[in-house]
Short mmCIF file of N, CA and C in Angstrom, two decimals:
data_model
loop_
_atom_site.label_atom_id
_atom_site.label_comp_id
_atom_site.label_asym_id
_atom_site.label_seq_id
_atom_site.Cartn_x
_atom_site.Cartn_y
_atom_site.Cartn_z
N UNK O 62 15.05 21.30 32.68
CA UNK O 62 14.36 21.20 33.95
C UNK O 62 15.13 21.96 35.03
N UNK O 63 14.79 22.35 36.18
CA UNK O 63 15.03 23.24 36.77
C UNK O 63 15.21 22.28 38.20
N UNK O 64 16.18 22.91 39.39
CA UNK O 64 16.59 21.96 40.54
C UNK O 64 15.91 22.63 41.58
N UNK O 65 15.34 21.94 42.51
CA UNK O 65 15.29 22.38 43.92
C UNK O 65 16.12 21.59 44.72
N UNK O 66 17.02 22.13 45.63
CA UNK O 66 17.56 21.84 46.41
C UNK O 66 17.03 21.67 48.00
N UNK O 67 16.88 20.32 48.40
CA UNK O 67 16.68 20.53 49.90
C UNK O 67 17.67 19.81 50.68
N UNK O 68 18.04 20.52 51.66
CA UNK O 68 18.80 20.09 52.31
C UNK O 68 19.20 20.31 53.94
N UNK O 69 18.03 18.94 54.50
CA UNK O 69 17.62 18.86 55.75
C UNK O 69 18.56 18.60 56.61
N UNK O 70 18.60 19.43 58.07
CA UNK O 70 19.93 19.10 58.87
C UNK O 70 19.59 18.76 59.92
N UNK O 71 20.38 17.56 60.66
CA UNK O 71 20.26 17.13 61.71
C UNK O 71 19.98 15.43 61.37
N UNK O 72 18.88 15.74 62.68
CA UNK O 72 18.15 13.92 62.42
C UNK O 72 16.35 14.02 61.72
N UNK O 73 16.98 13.31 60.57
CA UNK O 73 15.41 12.62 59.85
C UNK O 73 14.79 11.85 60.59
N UNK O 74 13.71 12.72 61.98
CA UNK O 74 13.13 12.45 62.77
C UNK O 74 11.98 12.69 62.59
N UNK O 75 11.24 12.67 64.04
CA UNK O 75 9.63 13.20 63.75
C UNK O 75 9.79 14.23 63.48
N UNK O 76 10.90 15.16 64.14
CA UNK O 76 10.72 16.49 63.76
C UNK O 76 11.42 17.21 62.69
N UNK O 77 12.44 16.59 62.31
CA UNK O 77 12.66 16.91 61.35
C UNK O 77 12.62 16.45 60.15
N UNK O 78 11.68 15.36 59.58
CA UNK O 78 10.73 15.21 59.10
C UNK O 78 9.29 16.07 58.27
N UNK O 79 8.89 16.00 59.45
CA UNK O 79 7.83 17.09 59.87
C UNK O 79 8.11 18.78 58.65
N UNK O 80 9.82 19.25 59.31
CA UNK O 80 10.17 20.10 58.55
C UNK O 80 10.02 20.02 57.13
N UNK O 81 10.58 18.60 56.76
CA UNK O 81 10.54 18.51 55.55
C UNK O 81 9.60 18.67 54.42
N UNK O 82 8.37 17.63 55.59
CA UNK O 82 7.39 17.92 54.45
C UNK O 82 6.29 18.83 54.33
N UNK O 83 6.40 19.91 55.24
CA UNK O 83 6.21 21.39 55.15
C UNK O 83 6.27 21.88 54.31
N UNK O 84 7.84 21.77 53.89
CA UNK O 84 8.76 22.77 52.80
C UNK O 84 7.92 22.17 51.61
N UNK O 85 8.05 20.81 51.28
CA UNK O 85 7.78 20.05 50.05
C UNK O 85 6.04 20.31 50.31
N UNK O 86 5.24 20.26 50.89
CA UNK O 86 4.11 20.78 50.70
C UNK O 86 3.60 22.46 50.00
N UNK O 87 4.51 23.29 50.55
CA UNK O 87 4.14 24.27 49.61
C UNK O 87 4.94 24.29 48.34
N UNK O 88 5.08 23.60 48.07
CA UNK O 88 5.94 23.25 46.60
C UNK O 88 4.89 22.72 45.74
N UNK O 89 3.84 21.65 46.13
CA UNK O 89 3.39 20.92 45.21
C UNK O 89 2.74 21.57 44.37
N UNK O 90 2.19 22.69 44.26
CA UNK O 90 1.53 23.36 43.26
C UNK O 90 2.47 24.11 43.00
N UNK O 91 3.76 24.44 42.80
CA UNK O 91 4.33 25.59 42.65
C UNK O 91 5.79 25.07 41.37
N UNK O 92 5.59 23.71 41.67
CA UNK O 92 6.78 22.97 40.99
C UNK O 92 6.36 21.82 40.43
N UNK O 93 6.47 21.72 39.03
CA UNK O 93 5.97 20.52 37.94
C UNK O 93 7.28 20.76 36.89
N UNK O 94 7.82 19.17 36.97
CA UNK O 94 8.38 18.88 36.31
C UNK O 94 10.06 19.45 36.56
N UNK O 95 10.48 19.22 37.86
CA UNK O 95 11.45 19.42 38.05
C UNK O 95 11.93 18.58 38.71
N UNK O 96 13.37 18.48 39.09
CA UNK O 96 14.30 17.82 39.86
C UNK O 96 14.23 17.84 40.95
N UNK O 97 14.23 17.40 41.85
CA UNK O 97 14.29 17.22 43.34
C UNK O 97 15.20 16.60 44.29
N UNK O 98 16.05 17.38 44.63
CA UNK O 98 17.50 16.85 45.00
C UNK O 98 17.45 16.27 46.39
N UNK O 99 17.04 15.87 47.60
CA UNK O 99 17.22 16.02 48.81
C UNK O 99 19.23 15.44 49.42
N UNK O 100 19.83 16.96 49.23
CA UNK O 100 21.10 16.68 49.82
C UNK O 100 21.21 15.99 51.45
N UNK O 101 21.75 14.92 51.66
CA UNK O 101 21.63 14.49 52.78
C UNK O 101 22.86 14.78 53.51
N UNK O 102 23.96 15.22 53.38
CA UNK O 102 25.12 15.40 54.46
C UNK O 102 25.12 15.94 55.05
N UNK O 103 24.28 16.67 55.64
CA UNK O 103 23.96 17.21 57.30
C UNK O 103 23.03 16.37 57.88
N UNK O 104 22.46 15.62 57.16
CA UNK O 104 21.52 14.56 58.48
C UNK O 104 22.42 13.63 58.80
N UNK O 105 22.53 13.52 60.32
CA UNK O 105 23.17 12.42 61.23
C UNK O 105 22.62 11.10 61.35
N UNK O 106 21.44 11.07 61.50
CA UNK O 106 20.96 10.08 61.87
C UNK O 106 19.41 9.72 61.00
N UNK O 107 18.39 9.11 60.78
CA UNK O 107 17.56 8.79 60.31
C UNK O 107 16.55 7.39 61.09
N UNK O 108 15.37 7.74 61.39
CA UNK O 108 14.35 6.67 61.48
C UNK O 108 13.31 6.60 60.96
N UNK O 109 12.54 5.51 61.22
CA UNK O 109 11.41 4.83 60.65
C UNK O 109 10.33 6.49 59.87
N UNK O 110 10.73 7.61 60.87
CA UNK O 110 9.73 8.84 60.39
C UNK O 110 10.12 9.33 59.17
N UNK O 111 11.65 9.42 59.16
CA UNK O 111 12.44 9.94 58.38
C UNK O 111 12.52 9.24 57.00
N UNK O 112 12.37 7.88 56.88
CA UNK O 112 12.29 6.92 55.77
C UNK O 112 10.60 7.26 55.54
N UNK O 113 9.53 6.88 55.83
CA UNK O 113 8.47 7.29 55.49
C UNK O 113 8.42 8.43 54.19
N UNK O 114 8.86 9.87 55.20
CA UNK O 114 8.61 10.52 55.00
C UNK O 114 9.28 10.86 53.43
N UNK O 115 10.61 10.22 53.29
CA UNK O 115 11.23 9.91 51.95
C UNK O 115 10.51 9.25 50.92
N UNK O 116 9.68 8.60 51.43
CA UNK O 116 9.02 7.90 50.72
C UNK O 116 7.67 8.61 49.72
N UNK O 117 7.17 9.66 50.49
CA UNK O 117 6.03 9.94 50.37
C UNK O 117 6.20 11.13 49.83
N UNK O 118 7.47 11.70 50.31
CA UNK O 118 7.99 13.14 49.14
C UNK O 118 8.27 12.22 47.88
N UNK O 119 8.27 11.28 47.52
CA UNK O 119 9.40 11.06 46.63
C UNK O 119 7.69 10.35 45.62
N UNK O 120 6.61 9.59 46.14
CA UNK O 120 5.26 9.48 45.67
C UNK O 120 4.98 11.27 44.99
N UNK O 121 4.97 12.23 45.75
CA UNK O 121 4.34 13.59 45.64
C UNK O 121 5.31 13.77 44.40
N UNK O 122 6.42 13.78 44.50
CA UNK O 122 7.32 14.25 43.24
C UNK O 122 6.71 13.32 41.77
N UNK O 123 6.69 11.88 42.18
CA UNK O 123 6.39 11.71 40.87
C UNK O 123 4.59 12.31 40.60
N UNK O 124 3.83 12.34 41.00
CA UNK O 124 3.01 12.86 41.03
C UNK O 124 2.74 13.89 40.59
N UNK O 125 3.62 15.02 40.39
CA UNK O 125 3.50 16.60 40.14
C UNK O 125 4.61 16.30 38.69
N UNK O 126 5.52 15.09 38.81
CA UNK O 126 6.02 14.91 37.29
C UNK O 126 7.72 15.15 37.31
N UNK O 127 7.68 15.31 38.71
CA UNK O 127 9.19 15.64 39.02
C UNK O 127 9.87 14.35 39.14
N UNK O 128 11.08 14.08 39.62
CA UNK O 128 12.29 13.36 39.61
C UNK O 128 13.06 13.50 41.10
N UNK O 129 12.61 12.41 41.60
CA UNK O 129 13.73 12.88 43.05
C UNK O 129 14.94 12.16 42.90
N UNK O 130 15.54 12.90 43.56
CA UNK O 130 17.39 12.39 43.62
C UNK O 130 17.81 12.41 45.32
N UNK O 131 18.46 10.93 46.03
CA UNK O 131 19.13 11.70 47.39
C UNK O 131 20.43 12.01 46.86
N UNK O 132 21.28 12.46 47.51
CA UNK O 132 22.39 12.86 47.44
C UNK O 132 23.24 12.81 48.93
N UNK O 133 24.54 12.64 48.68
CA UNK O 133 25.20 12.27 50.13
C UNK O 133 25.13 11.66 51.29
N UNK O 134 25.17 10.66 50.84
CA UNK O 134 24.04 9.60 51.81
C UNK O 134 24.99 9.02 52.57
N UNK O 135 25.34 9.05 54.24
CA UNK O 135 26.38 9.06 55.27
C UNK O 135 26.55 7.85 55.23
N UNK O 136 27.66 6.98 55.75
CA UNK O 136 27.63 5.52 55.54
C UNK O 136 26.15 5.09 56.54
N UNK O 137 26.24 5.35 57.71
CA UNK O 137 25.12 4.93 58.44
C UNK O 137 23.98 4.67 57.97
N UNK O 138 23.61 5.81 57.20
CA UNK O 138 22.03 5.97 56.43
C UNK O 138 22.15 5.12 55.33
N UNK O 139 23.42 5.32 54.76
CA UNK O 139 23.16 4.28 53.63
C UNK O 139 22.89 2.93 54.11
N UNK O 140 23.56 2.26 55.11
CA UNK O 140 23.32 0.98 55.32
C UNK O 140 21.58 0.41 56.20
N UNK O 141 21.37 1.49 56.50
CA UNK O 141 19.49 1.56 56.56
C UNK O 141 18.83 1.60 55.82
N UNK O 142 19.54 2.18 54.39
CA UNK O 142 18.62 2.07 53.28
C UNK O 142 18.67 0.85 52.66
N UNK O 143 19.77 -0.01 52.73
CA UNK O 143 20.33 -1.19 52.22
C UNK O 143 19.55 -1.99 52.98
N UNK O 144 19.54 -2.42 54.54
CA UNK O 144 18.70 -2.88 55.42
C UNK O 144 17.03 -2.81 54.78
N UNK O 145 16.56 -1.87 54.52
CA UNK O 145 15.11 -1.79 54.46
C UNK O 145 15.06 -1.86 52.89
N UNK O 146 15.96 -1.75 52.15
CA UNK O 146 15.58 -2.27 50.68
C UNK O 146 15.60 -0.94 49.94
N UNK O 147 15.30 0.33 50.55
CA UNK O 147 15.16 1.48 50.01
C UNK O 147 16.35 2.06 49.11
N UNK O 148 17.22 1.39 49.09
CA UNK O 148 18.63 1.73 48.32
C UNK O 148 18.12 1.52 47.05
N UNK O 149 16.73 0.42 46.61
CA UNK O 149 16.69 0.05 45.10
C UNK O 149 15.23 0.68 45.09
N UNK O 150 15.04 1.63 45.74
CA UNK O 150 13.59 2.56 45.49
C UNK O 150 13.69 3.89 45.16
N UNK O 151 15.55 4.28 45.45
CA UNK O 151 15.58 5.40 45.09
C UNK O 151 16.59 5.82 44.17
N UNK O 152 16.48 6.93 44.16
CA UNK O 152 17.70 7.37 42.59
C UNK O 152 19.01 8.00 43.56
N UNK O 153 20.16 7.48 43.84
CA UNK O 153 21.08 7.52 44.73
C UNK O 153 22.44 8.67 43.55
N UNK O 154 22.46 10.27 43.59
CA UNK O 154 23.44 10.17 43.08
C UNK O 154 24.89 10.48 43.85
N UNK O 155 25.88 9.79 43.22
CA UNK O 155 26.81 9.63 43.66
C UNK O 155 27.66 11.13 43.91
N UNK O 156 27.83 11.65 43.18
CA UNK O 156 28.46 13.22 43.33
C UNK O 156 27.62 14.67 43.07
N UNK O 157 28.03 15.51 42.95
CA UNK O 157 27.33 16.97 42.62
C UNK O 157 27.30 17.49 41.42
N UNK O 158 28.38 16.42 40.36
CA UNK O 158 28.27 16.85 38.77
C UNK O 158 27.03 17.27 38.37
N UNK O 159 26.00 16.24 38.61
CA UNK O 159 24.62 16.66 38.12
C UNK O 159 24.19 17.93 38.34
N UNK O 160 24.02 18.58 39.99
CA UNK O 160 23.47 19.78 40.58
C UNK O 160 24.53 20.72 39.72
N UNK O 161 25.81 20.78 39.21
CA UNK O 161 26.66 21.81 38.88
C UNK O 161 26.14 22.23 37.70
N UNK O 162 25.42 21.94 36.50
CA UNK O 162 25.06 21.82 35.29
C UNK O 162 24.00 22.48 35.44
N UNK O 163 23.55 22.76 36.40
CA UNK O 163 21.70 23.12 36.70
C UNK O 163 21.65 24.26 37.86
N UNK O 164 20.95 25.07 37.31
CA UNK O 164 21.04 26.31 38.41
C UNK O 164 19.83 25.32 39.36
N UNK O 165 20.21 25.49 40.63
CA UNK O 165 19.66 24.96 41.67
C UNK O 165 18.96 25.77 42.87
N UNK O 166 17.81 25.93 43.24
CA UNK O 166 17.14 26.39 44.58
C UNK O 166 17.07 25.62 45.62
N UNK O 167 18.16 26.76 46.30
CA UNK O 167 18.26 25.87 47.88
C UNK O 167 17.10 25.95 48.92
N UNK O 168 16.89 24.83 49.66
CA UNK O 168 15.99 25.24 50.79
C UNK O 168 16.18 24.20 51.47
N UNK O 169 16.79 24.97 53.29
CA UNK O 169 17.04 24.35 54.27
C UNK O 169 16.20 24.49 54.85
N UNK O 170 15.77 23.19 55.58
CA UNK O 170 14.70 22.37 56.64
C UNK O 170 15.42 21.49 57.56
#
């Protein structure tokens, strides 16, 4: 299987959000059956838009047959995900071993 890399910077806001699922919209016909990484260590901050919107890329992925993964998840965000329960909805990996094994396509939003 093959990686896409996204990796959104700033705050998982309305607007950058918004970015995100832009990017992941012209993907859905273009990508079946791949990995879906969303690297998080450039987002600072995260709200209610930003969790949604995780949510609903992560519905579209299984949908098209893919696999989402977050990755680097800041203490802050993590403890929002822990707060809202989303820590046991998603596939959390811990380091980059995985992405190193796998030629990966980056795309910043």
């Amino acid at each position: 299987m093959q990686v896409i890399l996204f990796r959104p910077q700033g705050n998982l806001d309305l607007k950058g959000s918004y970015r995100l699922k832009q990017i992941v919209d012209k993907l859905i016909f273009q990508s079946q059956n791949f990995y879906w990484v969303i690297d998080m260590a450039l987002v600072n901050k995260i709200n209610n838009f930003g969790l949604t919107t995780l949510v609903v890329v992560q519905k579209i992925a299984e949908k098209r047959g893919c696999k989402l993964y977050l990755l680097n998840l800041q203490d802050d965000i993590q403890v929002v995900f822990q707060i809202t329960g989303l820590d046991q909805k998603f596939n959390v990996l811990e380091d980059e071993t995985f992405l190193n094994s796998l030629k990966a396509k980056l795309l910043l939003c």
